[in-house]
Amino acid sequence: MGESSDSVSIDIDMIPLGGKEYVVKTSKGSISVFVCGDQEKPALITYPDVALNYMSCFQGLFFCPDAASLLLHNFCIYHIDAPGHELGADVISSDVPLLSVDDLADQVVEVLDFFGLKEVMCVGVTAGAYILTLFAMKYKERVLGLILVSPICKSPSWTEWLYNKVLLNLLYFYGMCGVLKECLLQRYFSKELRCGVHGSEADIIQACRKLLDERQSLNVMRFLQAINERHDLTDSFKNLQCKTLIFVGESSPFHSEAVYMSAKLDRKNCALVEVQECGSLVTEEHPYAMIVPIEFFLMGFGYYRHQHVASSSSNGSNPTSPSSRSCIAPELLSPESLGIKLKPIKTRADIDV
């Protein structure tokens, strides 16, 4: 691991997966990275959505036993939080300049340099997916592959831009108020989950609501403002040379944009998996639907599950059930591309965009 006098490490107790948090001081400011696993293994980095950190965005996925045998067995996980989104974060000083999406992407490469990582696998959710996609375009030699969850890639529409402006005003004047939390929960989860059974709120919603209470509203505002000023990546897709796996919930507000992105990327290098009855945060709402596509995707890089076990989960859920629908081009799954052959659950027809 790279040495730096500007970086400090902090041991964190009561972290489910174990590990250590590093606060890395980059040229764009400090950023928190929580490291899980053996740092001698290949690296996988994560980047969460607006107002979330690695705990609230990825623990559902990494808590799956099948995911542990696949991801934790093959990789050391580097969870990168957006500035000021880590547990116990202080409010970022108003004297610190606002960061753009390009600044956030440049921070990622500085994190890699600090840890001495040459190339990484990337997993990002919505805003985090945008940051990692931009990172992969700017530093294509540093990225092995992208796993994107409900990604965004275009400039915000006028509707989204105005909606985000309302959220920014709520954050500034009222902080993490009840109305704002409801707006964020609608961004993350499907209506079915938010309403719950017999009108009762699901445990995952209650947990997310509690975690949102811990966020520093002014820090969230800075990240949301950067995302609201993002630029369109479509014309730069030609610079995206790595293989890409896209997940999106069919109830996600960003469903159409994820479909658009998958249609614009080279079909030889991109696959789309749509998850039914699910919002944007597939990693938390339906993580088991992600396991099999990720397993086949990683096989193309030579990564395999620790033990060959039945694909059904320990709680009876089946990740190959019709809860997910994959749009996987035959070229992507050819022996030349991934080295495997996956029979998709259902393949979307060609999309005119």
Short mmCIF file of N, CA, C and O in Angstrom, two decimals, residues 152-270:
data_model
loop_
_atom_site.label_atom_id
_atom_site.label_comp_id
_atom_site.label_asym_id
_atom_site.label_seq_id
_atom_site.Cartn_x
_atom_site.Cartn_y
_atom_site.Cartn_z
N ILE A 152 -26.99 6.50 -14.32
CA ILE A 152 -27.36 7.68 -15.09
C ILE A 152 -26.17 8.05 -15.95
O ILE A 152 -25.02 7.85 -15.56
N CYS A 153 -26.44 8.59 -17.14
CA CYS A 153 -25.33 8.90 -18.05
C CYS A 153 -25.57 10.18 -18.84
O CYS A 153 -24.65 10.69 -19.47
N LYS A 154 -26.80 10.70 -18.83
CA LYS A 154 -27.11 11.92 -19.57
C LYS A 154 -27.15 13.11 -18.62
O LYS A 154 -27.20 12.97 -17.41
N SER A 155 -27.14 14.30 -19.22
CA SER A 155 -27.38 15.50 -18.41
C SER A 155 -28.78 15.42 -17.84
O SER A 155 -29.67 14.82 -18.45
N PRO A 156 -29.02 16.01 -16.68
CA PRO A 156 -30.37 15.94 -16.11
C PRO A 156 -31.38 16.62 -17.01
O PRO A 156 -31.10 17.67 -17.59
N SER A 157 -32.55 16.01 -17.13
CA SER A 157 -33.64 16.66 -17.85
C SER A 157 -34.09 17.88 -17.05
O SER A 157 -33.73 18.04 -15.88
N TRP A 158 -34.89 18.74 -17.68
CA TRP A 158 -35.40 19.90 -16.96
C TRP A 158 -36.21 19.46 -15.74
O TRP A 158 -36.14 20.07 -14.67
N THR A 159 -36.96 18.37 -15.89
CA THR A 159 -37.76 17.88 -14.78
C THR A 159 -36.88 17.44 -13.62
O THR A 159 -37.12 17.81 -12.46
N GLU A 160 -35.84 16.65 -13.93
CA GLU A 160 -34.94 16.19 -12.86
C GLU A 160 -34.18 17.37 -12.27
O GLU A 160 -34.00 17.45 -11.04
N TRP A 161 -33.74 18.30 -13.11
CA TRP A 161 -32.97 19.45 -12.64
C TRP A 161 -33.79 20.28 -11.66
O TRP A 161 -33.30 20.65 -10.58
N LEU A 162 -35.06 20.54 -11.99
CA LEU A 162 -35.93 21.31 -11.10
C LEU A 162 -36.23 20.54 -9.81
O LEU A 162 -36.25 21.12 -8.71
N TYR A 163 -36.46 19.24 -9.96
CA TYR A 163 -36.74 18.41 -8.78
C TYR A 163 -35.55 18.42 -7.83
O TYR A 163 -35.71 18.56 -6.60
N ASN A 164 -34.34 18.28 -8.39
CA ASN A 164 -33.15 18.31 -7.55
C ASN A 164 -32.94 19.67 -6.91
O ASN A 164 -32.42 19.77 -5.79
N LYS A 165 -33.32 20.74 -7.61
CA LYS A 165 -33.23 22.08 -7.03
C LYS A 165 -34.13 22.20 -5.80
O LYS A 165 -33.76 22.84 -4.80
N VAL A 166 -35.31 21.59 -5.87
CA VAL A 166 -36.20 21.57 -4.72
C VAL A 166 -35.54 20.83 -3.56
O VAL A 166 -35.56 21.28 -2.40
N LEU A 167 -34.94 19.68 -3.86
CA LEU A 167 -34.26 18.91 -2.81
C LEU A 167 -33.09 19.70 -2.22
O LEU A 167 -32.86 19.66 -1.00
N LEU A 168 -32.36 20.41 -3.07
CA LEU A 168 -31.24 21.21 -2.58
C LEU A 168 -31.72 22.31 -1.64
O LEU A 168 -31.07 22.59 -0.61
N ASN A 169 -32.84 22.93 -1.96
CA ASN A 169 -33.39 23.96 -1.08
C ASN A 169 -33.87 23.37 0.24
O ASN A 169 -33.68 23.98 1.31
N LEU A 170 -34.47 22.19 0.17
CA LEU A 170 -34.89 21.52 1.41
C LEU A 170 -33.68 21.21 2.28
O LEU A 170 -33.72 21.40 3.51
N LEU A 171 -32.61 20.71 1.67
CA LEU A 171 -31.40 20.40 2.42
C LEU A 171 -30.82 21.64 3.07
O LEU A 171 -30.38 21.62 4.22
N TYR A 172 -30.82 22.74 2.34
CA TYR A 172 -30.20 23.97 2.85
C TYR A 172 -31.01 24.59 3.98
O TYR A 172 -30.45 25.01 5.00
N PHE A 173 -32.33 24.66 3.81
CA PHE A 173 -33.17 25.37 4.78
C PHE A 173 -33.68 24.48 5.91
O PHE A 173 -33.88 24.95 7.03
N TYR A 174 -33.92 23.19 5.61
CA TYR A 174 -34.57 22.33 6.61
C TYR A 174 -33.74 21.10 7.00
O TYR A 174 -34.15 20.35 7.90
N GLY A 175 -32.62 20.87 6.33
CA GLY A 175 -31.82 19.70 6.64
C GLY A 175 -32.50 18.41 6.18
O GLY A 175 -33.32 18.41 5.26
N MET A 176 -32.15 17.31 6.83
CA MET A 176 -32.69 16.00 6.44
C MET A 176 -34.09 15.86 7.07
O MET A 176 -34.33 15.08 7.99
N CYS A 177 -35.05 16.63 6.53
CA CYS A 177 -36.41 16.65 7.06
C CYS A 177 -37.22 15.47 6.53
O CYS A 177 -36.76 14.72 5.66
N GLY A 178 -38.42 15.31 7.07
CA GLY A 178 -39.26 14.18 6.68
C GLY A 178 -39.60 14.15 5.21
O GLY A 178 -39.57 13.10 4.56
N VAL A 179 -39.92 15.31 4.64
CA VAL A 179 -40.27 15.38 3.21
C VAL A 179 -39.09 14.95 2.35
O VAL A 179 -39.25 14.19 1.38
N LEU A 180 -37.90 15.41 2.70
CA LEU A 180 -36.71 15.06 1.93
C LEU A 180 -36.43 13.56 2.00
O LEU A 180 -36.09 12.93 0.99
N LYS A 181 -36.57 13.00 3.20
CA LYS A 181 -36.33 11.56 3.33
C LYS A 181 -37.32 10.75 2.48
O LYS A 181 -36.94 9.74 1.87
N GLU A 182 -38.57 11.19 2.41
CA GLU A 182 -39.54 10.49 1.57
C GLU A 182 -39.15 10.57 0.10
O GLU A 182 -39.29 9.60 -0.65
N CYS A 183 -38.66 11.73 -0.32
CA CYS A 183 -38.21 11.88 -1.71
C CYS A 183 -37.04 10.95 -2.01
O CYS A 183 -36.98 10.34 -3.09
N LEU A 184 -36.11 10.84 -1.08
CA LEU A 184 -34.97 9.96 -1.28
C LEU A 184 -35.38 8.49 -1.28
O LEU A 184 -34.88 7.69 -2.08
N LEU A 185 -36.30 8.12 -0.40
CA LEU A 185 -36.78 6.74 -0.37
C LEU A 185 -37.48 6.38 -1.68
O LEU A 185 -37.36 5.25 -2.17
N GLN A 186 -38.20 7.33 -2.27
CA GLN A 186 -38.81 7.09 -3.58
C GLN A 186 -37.75 6.91 -4.66
O GLN A 186 -37.95 6.17 -5.61
N ARG A 187 -36.63 7.59 -4.50
CA ARG A 187 -35.51 7.44 -5.44
C ARG A 187 -34.90 6.04 -5.35
O ARG A 187 -34.53 5.45 -6.36
N TYR A 188 -34.82 5.50 -4.13
CA TYR A 188 -34.12 4.25 -3.91
C TYR A 188 -34.98 3.00 -4.13
O TYR A 188 -34.50 2.01 -4.71
N PHE A 189 -36.23 3.02 -3.64
CA PHE A 189 -37.00 1.79 -3.50
C PHE A 189 -38.31 1.83 -4.29
O PHE A 189 -38.86 2.90 -4.56
N SER A 190 -38.80 0.66 -4.60
CA SER A 190 -40.07 0.53 -5.32
C SER A 190 -41.24 0.89 -4.40
O SER A 190 -41.12 0.83 -3.17
N LYS A 191 -42.36 1.23 -5.01
CA LYS A 191 -43.56 1.55 -4.25
C LYS A 191 -44.02 0.35 -3.44
O LYS A 191 -44.50 0.48 -2.29
N GLU A 192 -43.88 -0.86 -4.01
CA GLU A 192 -44.30 -2.08 -3.32
C GLU A 192 -43.56 -2.25 -1.99
O GLU A 192 -44.15 -2.60 -0.98
N LEU A 193 -42.28 -1.96 -2.00
CA LEU A 193 -41.50 -2.11 -0.77
C LEU A 193 -41.80 -0.98 0.21
O LEU A 193 -41.90 -1.20 1.41
N ARG A 194 -41.94 0.23 -0.31
CA ARG A 194 -42.20 1.37 0.57
C ARG A 194 -43.54 1.24 1.29
O ARG A 194 -43.67 1.61 2.46
N CYS A 195 -44.54 0.72 0.58
CA CYS A 195 -45.86 0.58 1.19
C CYS A 195 -45.90 -0.60 2.15
O CYS A 195 -46.63 -0.58 3.15
N GLY A 196 -45.14 -1.65 1.83
CA GLY A 196 -45.07 -2.81 2.71
C GLY A 196 -46.34 -3.64 2.69
O GLY A 196 -47.30 -3.36 1.96
N VAL A 197 -46.33 -4.69 3.51
CA VAL A 197 -47.47 -5.59 3.61
C VAL A 197 -48.50 -4.99 4.57
O VAL A 197 -48.16 -4.59 5.68
N HIS A 198 -49.72 -4.91 4.10
CA HIS A 198 -50.81 -4.36 4.92
C HIS A 198 -50.49 -2.94 5.39
O HIS A 198 -50.90 -2.52 6.48
N GLY A 199 -49.73 -2.20 4.56
CA GLY A 199 -49.43 -0.82 4.88
C GLY A 199 -48.32 -0.60 5.87
O GLY A 199 -47.94 0.54 6.16
N SER A 200 -47.76 -1.68 6.43
CA SER A 200 -46.66 -1.54 7.39
C SER A 200 -45.34 -1.31 6.64
O SER A 200 -45.13 -1.83 5.55
N GLU A 201 -44.47 -0.55 7.25
CA GLU A 201 -43.22 -0.20 6.60
C GLU A 201 -42.20 -1.33 6.75
O GLU A 201 -42.02 -1.88 7.83
N ALA A 202 -41.54 -1.67 5.64
CA ALA A 202 -40.57 -2.76 5.64
C ALA A 202 -39.36 -2.38 6.50
O ALA A 202 -39.03 -1.20 6.66
N ASP A 203 -38.71 -3.40 7.05
CA ASP A 203 -37.54 -3.18 7.91
C ASP A 203 -36.45 -2.41 7.18
O ASP A 203 -35.78 -1.55 7.77
N ILE A 204 -36.26 -2.74 5.89
CA ILE A 204 -35.19 -2.09 5.13
C ILE A 204 -35.46 -0.60 4.97
O ILE A 204 -34.54 0.22 4.96
N ILE A 205 -36.74 -0.23 4.88
CA ILE A 205 -37.09 1.19 4.77
C ILE A 205 -36.82 1.89 6.09
O ILE A 205 -36.27 3.00 6.12
N GLN A 206 -37.20 1.25 7.18
CA GLN A 206 -36.95 1.84 8.50
C GLN A 206 -35.45 2.03 8.74
O GLN A 206 -35.03 3.05 9.28
N ALA A 207 -34.67 1.03 8.34
CA ALA A 207 -33.22 1.11 8.54
C ALA A 207 -32.62 2.24 7.70
O ALA A 207 -31.77 3.00 8.18
N CYS A 208 -33.09 2.36 6.45
CA CYS A 208 -32.58 3.41 5.57
C CYS A 208 -32.97 4.79 6.10
O CYS A 208 -32.16 5.73 6.08
N ARG A 209 -34.20 4.90 6.59
CA ARG A 209 -34.65 6.17 7.14
C ARG A 209 -33.76 6.59 8.33
O ARG A 209 -33.40 7.76 8.48
N LYS A 210 -33.41 5.62 9.18
CA LYS A 210 -32.55 5.91 10.33
C LYS A 210 -31.16 6.33 9.88
O LYS A 210 -30.56 7.27 10.44
N LEU A 211 -30.63 5.65 8.85
CA LEU A 211 -29.30 5.99 8.35
C LEU A 211 -29.28 7.38 7.71
O LEU A 211 -28.29 8.10 7.80
N LEU A 212 -30.39 7.76 7.05
CA LEU A 212 -30.46 9.09 6.46
C LEU A 212 -30.42 10.17 7.54
O LEU A 212 -29.90 11.27 7.31
N ASP A 213 -30.97 9.86 8.72
CA ASP A 213 -30.93 10.82 9.83
C ASP A 213 -29.50 11.15 10.24
O ASP A 213 -29.23 12.23 10.79
N GLU A 214 -28.58 10.23 9.97
CA GLU A 214 -27.19 10.42 10.37
C GLU A 214 -26.37 11.22 9.36
O GLU A 214 -25.24 11.59 9.63
N ARG A 215 -26.94 11.47 8.19
CA ARG A 215 -26.22 12.22 7.16
C ARG A 215 -26.16 13.70 7.50
O ARG A 215 -27.11 14.28 8.03
N GLN A 216 -25.03 14.33 7.16
CA GLN A 216 -24.89 15.77 7.27
C GLN A 216 -25.53 16.40 6.03
O GLN A 216 -25.04 16.20 4.91
N SER A 217 -26.61 17.13 6.22
CA SER A 217 -27.39 17.60 5.08
C SER A 217 -26.58 18.49 4.13
O SER A 217 -26.76 18.43 2.90
N LEU A 218 -25.68 19.30 4.66
CA LEU A 218 -24.90 20.18 3.80
C LEU A 218 -23.90 19.38 2.95
O LEU A 218 -23.57 19.77 1.83
N ASN A 219 -23.42 18.26 3.49
CA ASN A 219 -22.53 17.40 2.70
C ASN A 219 -23.30 16.71 1.58
O ASN A 219 -22.80 16.58 0.45
N VAL A 220 -24.51 16.25 1.90
CA VAL A 220 -25.37 15.64 0.87
C VAL A 220 -25.67 16.66 -0.22
O VAL A 220 -25.68 16.34 -1.42
N MET A 221 -25.90 17.89 0.18
CA MET A 221 -26.21 18.96 -0.77
C MET A 221 -25.07 19.15 -1.77
O MET A 221 -25.30 19.35 -2.97
N ARG A 222 -23.84 19.05 -1.31
CA ARG A 222 -22.68 19.23 -2.20
C ARG A 222 -22.62 18.13 -3.25
O ARG A 222 -22.35 18.39 -4.43
N PHE A 223 -22.87 16.89 -2.84
CA PHE A 223 -22.84 15.78 -3.80
C PHE A 223 -24.00 15.89 -4.79
O PHE A 223 -23.82 15.72 -6.00
N LEU A 224 -25.19 16.20 -4.28
CA LEU A 224 -26.35 16.32 -5.15
C LEU A 224 -26.17 17.46 -6.15
O LEU A 224 -26.57 17.34 -7.32
N GLN A 225 -25.57 18.56 -5.71
CA GLN A 225 -25.34 19.68 -6.62
C GLN A 225 -24.39 19.30 -7.74
O GLN A 225 -24.58 19.68 -8.89
N ALA A 226 -23.34 18.54 -7.41
CA ALA A 226 -22.41 18.08 -8.44
C ALA A 226 -23.12 17.19 -9.46
O ALA A 226 -22.93 17.34 -10.68
N ILE A 227 -23.98 16.28 -8.97
CA ILE A 227 -24.70 15.38 -9.87
C ILE A 227 -25.72 16.16 -10.70
O ILE A 227 -25.95 15.84 -11.87
N ASN A 228 -26.30 17.20 -10.13
CA ASN A 228 -27.29 17.99 -10.86
C ASN A 228 -26.65 18.85 -11.95
O ASN A 228 -27.35 19.36 -12.84
N GLU A 229 -25.33 19.00 -11.89
CA GLU A 229 -24.61 19.76 -12.91
C GLU A 229 -23.77 18.86 -13.81
O GLU A 229 -22.86 19.32 -14.49
N ARG A 230 -24.10 17.58 -13.80
CA ARG A 230 -23.32 16.62 -14.59
C ARG A 230 -23.51 16.86 -16.09
O ARG A 230 -24.48 17.46 -16.53
N HIS A 231 -22.55 16.34 -16.86
CA HIS A 231 -22.62 16.48 -18.31
C HIS A 231 -22.95 15.14 -18.94
O HIS A 231 -22.81 14.07 -18.32
N ASP A 232 -23.39 15.19 -20.19
CA ASP A 232 -23.79 13.99 -20.92
C ASP A 232 -22.56 13.18 -21.30
O ASP A 232 -21.60 13.72 -21.87
N LEU A 233 -22.59 11.88 -21.00
CA LEU A 233 -21.45 11.01 -21.30
C LEU A 233 -21.58 10.28 -22.63
O LEU A 233 -20.64 9.59 -23.05
N THR A 234 -22.73 10.43 -23.30
CA THR A 234 -23.01 9.60 -24.48
C THR A 234 -21.92 9.68 -25.53
O THR A 234 -21.47 8.65 -26.06
N ASP A 235 -21.47 10.89 -25.85
CA ASP A 235 -20.48 11.04 -26.91
C ASP A 235 -19.12 10.45 -26.53
O ASP A 235 -18.27 10.25 -27.40
N SER A 236 -18.92 10.18 -25.26
CA SER A 236 -17.64 9.64 -24.80
C SER A 236 -17.68 8.13 -24.58
O SER A 236 -16.70 7.54 -24.12
N PHE A 237 -18.83 7.50 -24.90
CA PHE A 237 -18.93 6.05 -24.70
C PHE A 237 -17.88 5.29 -25.51
O PHE A 237 -17.51 4.18 -25.15
N LYS A 238 -17.42 5.90 -26.59
CA LYS A 238 -16.38 5.24 -27.40
C LYS A 238 -15.09 5.05 -26.60
O LYS A 238 -14.27 4.19 -26.93
N ASN A 239 -14.93 5.85 -25.54
CA ASN A 239 -13.74 5.71 -24.69
C ASN A 239 -13.92 4.66 -23.60
O ASN A 239 -12.97 4.38 -22.87
N LEU A 240 -15.14 4.12 -23.51
CA LEU A 240 -15.40 3.11 -22.48
C LEU A 240 -15.12 1.74 -23.07
O LEU A 240 -15.93 1.17 -23.79
N GLN A 241 -13.96 1.21 -22.78
CA GLN A 241 -13.50 -0.01 -23.44
C GLN A 241 -13.69 -1.26 -22.60
O GLN A 241 -13.54 -2.37 -23.11
N CYS A 242 -14.04 -1.11 -21.35
CA CYS A 242 -14.18 -2.28 -20.48
C CYS A 242 -15.55 -2.91 -20.63
O CYS A 242 -16.51 -2.28 -21.09
N LYS A 243 -15.67 -4.18 -20.23
CA LYS A 243 -16.96 -4.86 -20.21
C LYS A 243 -17.82 -4.28 -19.10
O LYS A 243 -17.33 -3.93 -18.03
N THR A 244 -19.12 -4.17 -19.37
CA THR A 244 -20.03 -3.49 -18.45
C THR A 244 -21.27 -4.33 -18.24
O THR A 244 -21.88 -4.82 -19.20
N LEU A 245 -21.65 -4.49 -16.98
CA LEU A 245 -22.87 -5.18 -16.60
C LEU A 245 -23.78 -4.18 -15.90
O LEU A 245 -23.38 -3.57 -14.91
N ILE A 246 -25.00 -4.00 -16.43
CA ILE A 246 -25.93 -3.00 -15.90
C ILE A 246 -27.13 -3.70 -15.28
O ILE A 246 -27.77 -4.54 -15.92
N PHE A 247 -27.45 -3.32 -14.05
CA PHE A 247 -28.68 -3.74 -13.39
C PHE A 247 -29.59 -2.52 -13.25
O PHE A 247 -29.11 -1.42 -12.97
N VAL A 248 -30.90 -2.75 -13.38
CA VAL A 248 -31.84 -1.67 -13.10
C VAL A 248 -33.17 -2.27 -12.66
O VAL A 248 -33.62 -3.28 -13.18
N GLY A 249 -33.77 -1.67 -11.65
CA GLY A 249 -35.09 -2.08 -11.23
C GLY A 249 -36.13 -1.51 -12.16
O GLY A 249 -36.02 -0.36 -12.62
N GLU A 250 -37.15 -2.29 -12.47
CA GLU A 250 -38.17 -1.83 -13.40
C GLU A 250 -38.98 -0.67 -12.84
O GLU A 250 -39.60 0.07 -13.60
N SER A 251 -38.96 -0.49 -11.52
CA SER A 251 -39.68 0.63 -10.90
C SER A 251 -38.75 1.81 -10.63
O SER A 251 -39.18 2.80 -10.01
N SER A 252 -37.51 1.74 -11.08
CA SER A 252 -36.55 2.81 -10.82
C SER A 252 -36.90 4.05 -11.63
O SER A 252 -37.26 3.96 -12.81
N PRO A 253 -36.77 5.24 -11.04
CA PRO A 253 -36.94 6.47 -11.80
C PRO A 253 -35.92 6.61 -12.93
O PRO A 253 -36.12 7.40 -13.85
N PHE A 254 -34.85 5.83 -12.86
CA PHE A 254 -33.79 5.91 -13.85
C PHE A 254 -33.78 4.71 -14.80
O PHE A 254 -32.78 4.45 -15.47
N HIS A 255 -34.91 3.99 -14.85
CA HIS A 255 -34.99 2.80 -15.69
C HIS A 255 -34.72 3.14 -17.15
O HIS A 255 -33.92 2.47 -17.83
N SER A 256 -35.38 4.16 -17.68
CA SER A 256 -35.23 4.50 -19.10
C SER A 256 -33.80 4.92 -19.42
O SER A 256 -33.29 4.63 -20.51
N GLU A 257 -33.15 5.58 -18.48
CA GLU A 257 -31.77 6.02 -18.72
C GLU A 257 -30.81 4.84 -18.72
O GLU A 257 -29.85 4.81 -19.50
N ALA A 258 -31.05 3.85 -17.87
CA ALA A 258 -30.22 2.65 -17.87
C ALA A 258 -30.38 1.88 -19.17
O ALA A 258 -29.40 1.38 -19.75
N VAL A 259 -31.62 1.78 -19.66
CA VAL A 259 -31.88 1.12 -20.94
C VAL A 259 -31.20 1.88 -22.08
O VAL A 259 -30.60 1.29 -22.98
N TYR A 260 -31.29 3.21 -22.02
CA TYR A 260 -30.63 4.07 -23.01
C TYR A 260 -29.13 3.81 -23.02
O TYR A 260 -28.51 3.65 -24.08
N MET A 261 -28.54 3.76 -21.84
CA MET A 261 -27.10 3.56 -21.75
C MET A 261 -26.69 2.22 -22.33
O MET A 261 -25.71 2.12 -23.09
N SER A 262 -27.43 1.17 -21.99
CA SER A 262 -27.10 -0.16 -22.50
C SER A 262 -27.23 -0.23 -24.01
O SER A 262 -26.48 -0.94 -24.68
N ALA A 263 -28.20 0.53 -24.57
CA ALA A 263 -28.38 0.53 -26.02
C ALA A 263 -27.27 1.29 -26.74
O ALA A 263 -26.93 0.96 -27.88
N LYS A 264 -26.72 2.29 -26.07
CA LYS A 264 -25.69 3.11 -26.70
C LYS A 264 -24.30 2.49 -26.59
O LYS A 264 -23.42 2.79 -27.41
N LEU A 265 -24.09 1.66 -25.59
CA LEU A 265 -22.79 1.00 -25.45
C LEU A 265 -22.65 -0.13 -26.46
O LEU A 265 -23.64 -0.67 -26.96
N ASP A 266 -21.42 -0.51 -26.72
CA ASP A 266 -21.14 -1.62 -27.63
C ASP A 266 -21.76 -2.90 -27.08
O ASP A 266 -21.46 -3.33 -25.97
N ARG A 267 -22.64 -3.51 -27.86
CA ARG A 267 -23.34 -4.72 -27.40
C ARG A 267 -22.38 -5.87 -27.12
O ARG A 267 -22.74 -6.80 -26.39
N LYS A 268 -21.19 -5.82 -27.69
CA LYS A 268 -20.22 -6.87 -27.39
C LYS A 268 -19.65 -6.74 -25.99
O LYS A 268 -19.07 -7.69 -25.47
N ASN A 269 -19.79 -5.56 -25.41
CA ASN A 269 -19.18 -5.30 -24.11
C ASN A 269 -20.17 -4.94 -23.02
O ASN A 269 -19.75 -4.60 -21.91
N CYS A 270 -21.46 -4.98 -23.31
CA CYS A 270 -22.44 -4.53 -22.31
C CYS A 270 -23.61 -5.49 -22.22
O CYS A 270 -24.09 -6.01 -23.23
#
